[in-house]
């Protein structure tokens, strides 16, 4: 029964057609909107400086690491007196208790606009063309999260990560981590052309409605922080029982 289920979930569409559509649509999109890439690159260079592309390692299919591309939306990491830092230096400064600009302070109004319209995601078209990503699939999250997934949650890596996914059209940033992962695994179990078309159409509606861009007035906690707290609470309960 398990084998039959497996064969059902990895059909012709997922094996062959999905990748062909990814290549075709990404090539057409990049060619058709090359002017938009140029305009955004110029604006980002003028407002934030170089580089205009932000590169970060993310887990992809089977947890394999790839470089994901996005347009920059934030100022460089820096101290309160304006000293520019690398990402590793920023973490070292924070561990030492030295005050640095928070992510909220580094995110400019222009950057917020790019994020709210998902324009910062456009360079991921190159990831799709390369085969690192697909148009639809679980969003690629931070590499630091990998040790904190349950076996069921880790199933989100059984398919390529996507530019958009089932979780993004069911709550976007307002959904809890648990809910997001449930949607991710649900997608893994039901990959189909019909499902992908539905998600793409819903994504367009969500982007233009700009719903659930932020989670209230508080920034959502990073997943590994949430999971560390849950594990800590679980250990405390075991000691008390």
Tab-separated table of N, CA, C and O in Angstrom, residues 233-241:
chain	number	residue	atom	x	y	z
A	233	UNK	N	10.754	23.375	27.173
A	233	UNK	CA	9.542	23.195	27.979
A	233	UNK	C	9.219	21.712	28.139
A	233	UNK	O	8.768	21.269	29.194
A	234	UNK	N	9.470	20.940	27.056
A	234	UNK	CA	9.218	19.503	27.125
A	234	UNK	C	10.112	18.811	28.134
A	234	UNK	O	9.669	17.946	28.890
A	235	UNK	N	11.391	19.217	28.172
A	235	UNK	CA	12.327	18.623	29.137
A	235	UNK	C	11.947	18.982	30.570
A	235	UNK	O	12.048	18.159	31.492
A	236	UNK	N	11.484	20.208	30.757
A	236	UNK	CA	11.064	20.629	32.093
A	236	UNK	C	9.868	19.826	32.582
A	236	UNK	O	9.781	19.444	33.750
A	237	UNK	N	8.940	19.540	31.678
A	237	UNK	CA	7.756	18.752	32.042
A	237	UNK	C	8.154	17.327	32.417
A	237	UNK	O	7.601	16.735	33.335
A	238	UNK	N	9.142	16.785	31.691
A	238	UNK	CA	9.611	15.426	32.000
A	238	UNK	C	10.247	15.370	33.384
A	238	UNK	O	10.045	14.405	34.127
A	239	UNK	N	10.995	16.402	33.728
A	239	UNK	CA	11.641	16.428	35.046
A	239	UNK	C	10.606	16.512	36.158
A	239	UNK	O	10.766	15.945	37.231
A	240	UNK	N	9.516	17.256	35.890
A	240	UNK	CA	8.490	17.474	36.912
A	240	UNK	C	7.579	16.264	37.063
A	240	UNK	O	6.979	16.055	38.113
A	241	UNK	N	7.464	15.440	36.007
A	241	UNK	CA	6.527	14.306	36.068
A	241	UNK	C	7.145	13.092	36.764
A	241	UNK	O	8.295	13.030	37.090
